[in-house]
mmCIF file of C-alpha atoms in Angstrom:
data_model
loop_
_atom_site.group_PDB
_atom_site.id
_atom_site.type_symbol
_atom_site.label_atom_id
_atom_site.label_comp_id
_atom_site.label_asym_id
_atom_site.label_seq_id
_atom_site.Cartn_x
_atom_site.Cartn_y
_atom_site.Cartn_z
ATOM 1 C CA MET A 78 -13.184 -3.807 -22.473
ATOM 2 C CA SER A 79 -9.217 -4.840 -22.395
ATOM 3 C CA SER A 80 -7.604 -6.269 -19.475
ATOM 4 C CA ALA A 81 -5.158 -3.086 -19.483
ATOM 5 C CA THR A 82 -8.388 -0.737 -19.140
ATOM 6 C CA THR A 83 -9.825 -3.085 -16.326
ATOM 7 C CA ARG A 84 -6.558 -3.058 -14.392
ATOM 8 C CA ARG A 85 -6.291 0.704 -14.790
ATOM 9 C CA GLU A 86 -9.977 1.047 -13.454
ATOM 10 C CA GLN A 87 -8.980 -1.283 -10.356
ATOM 11 C CA VAL A 88 -5.785 0.756 -9.734
ATOM 12 C CA GLN A 89 -7.703 3.940 -9.888
ATOM 13 C CA ALA A 90 -10.463 2.580 -7.663
ATOM 14 C CA ALA A 91 -7.785 1.454 -5.082
ATOM 15 C CA LEU A 92 -5.996 4.682 -5.017
ATOM 16 C CA LYS A 93 -9.325 6.509 -4.273
ATOM 17 C CA MET A 94 -9.574 4.236 -1.342
ATOM 18 C CA PHE A 95 -6.742 5.963 0.616
ATOM 19 C CA ALA A 96 -8.789 8.905 1.078
ATOM 20 C CA GLY A 97 -11.409 7.073 3.314
ATOM 21 C CA THR A 98 -9.887 3.757 4.219
ATOM 22 C CA SER A 99 -7.102 2.757 6.727
ATOM 23 C CA ILE A 100 -3.630 2.752 5.056
ATOM 24 C CA PRO A 101 -3.078 -1.169 5.309
ATOM 25 C CA GLN A 102 -6.560 -2.089 4.017
ATOM 26 C CA ALA A 103 -6.099 0.536 0.952
ATOM 27 C CA ALA A 104 -2.463 -0.697 0.483
ATOM 28 C CA THR A 105 -3.699 -4.179 0.430
ATOM 29 C CA GLN A 106 -6.208 -3.235 -2.361
ATOM 30 C CA LEU A 107 -3.799 -1.397 -4.193
ATOM 31 C CA LEU A 108 -1.327 -4.279 -4.349
ATOM 32 C CA ASN A 109 -4.139 -6.723 -5.286
ATOM 33 C CA ALA A 110 -5.121 -4.323 -8.170
ATOM 34 C CA LEU A 111 -1.531 -4.310 -9.335
ATOM 35 C CA GLY A 112 -1.484 -8.203 -9.349
ATOM 36 C CA TYR A 113 0.531 -8.844 -6.184
ATOM 37 C CA THR A 114 -0.784 -11.251 -3.580
ATOM 38 C CA SER A 115 0.740 -12.767 -0.519
ATOM 39 C CA GLU A 116 -0.389 -14.287 2.807
ATOM 40 C CA LYS A 117 2.382 -12.379 4.698
ATOM 41 C CA THR A 118 1.635 -9.108 6.154
ATOM 42 C CA ALA A 119 3.590 -6.676 8.461
ATOM 43 C CA ASP A 120 2.059 -4.384 10.919
ATOM 44 C CA LEU A 121 3.946 -1.114 10.408
ATOM 45 C CA GLY A 122 1.191 1.181 11.774
ATOM 46 C CA SER A 123 -2.071 2.877 10.589
ATOM 47 C CA SER A 124 -0.696 6.394 10.155
ATOM 48 C CA ALA A 125 2.038 7.580 7.862
ATOM 49 C CA GLU A 126 4.021 8.849 10.998
ATOM 50 C CA SER A 127 3.972 5.344 12.330
ATOM 51 C CA LEU A 128 4.901 3.788 9.019
ATOM 52 C CA LEU A 129 7.822 6.005 8.647
ATOM 53 C CA ALA A 130 8.861 5.473 12.303
ATOM 54 C CA ASN A 131 8.819 1.578 11.752
ATOM 55 C CA ILE A 132 10.754 1.999 8.680
ATOM 56 C CA GLU A 133 13.237 4.175 10.290
ATOM 57 C CA GLN A 134 13.843 1.182 13.014
ATOM 58 C CA PHE A 135 15.055 -0.871 10.086
ATOM 59 C CA LYS A 136 17.019 1.853 8.400
ATOM 60 C CA PRO A 137 18.156 4.298 10.713
ATOM 61 C CA GLU A 138 20.436 5.849 7.993
ATOM 62 C CA LEU A 139 17.328 7.435 6.351
ATOM 63 C CA GLY A 140 17.136 9.935 9.357
ATOM 64 C CA ALA A 141 14.324 10.722 11.873
ATOM 65 C CA ILE A 142 10.827 11.901 10.514
#
């Protein structure tokens, strides 16, 4: 199996995690599958609404959710 196929399968598995896992954990798995790693993290919330609200505080010109 080629590394591209393996990577694709890892990304697909990580995307499926969004259905039943917390957003931070699923996002971390997706970034890992894409080859990104970091010791740094930011707590921007565990729901889409809280994530968008936290982003808005840094970029108010994006508008309210």
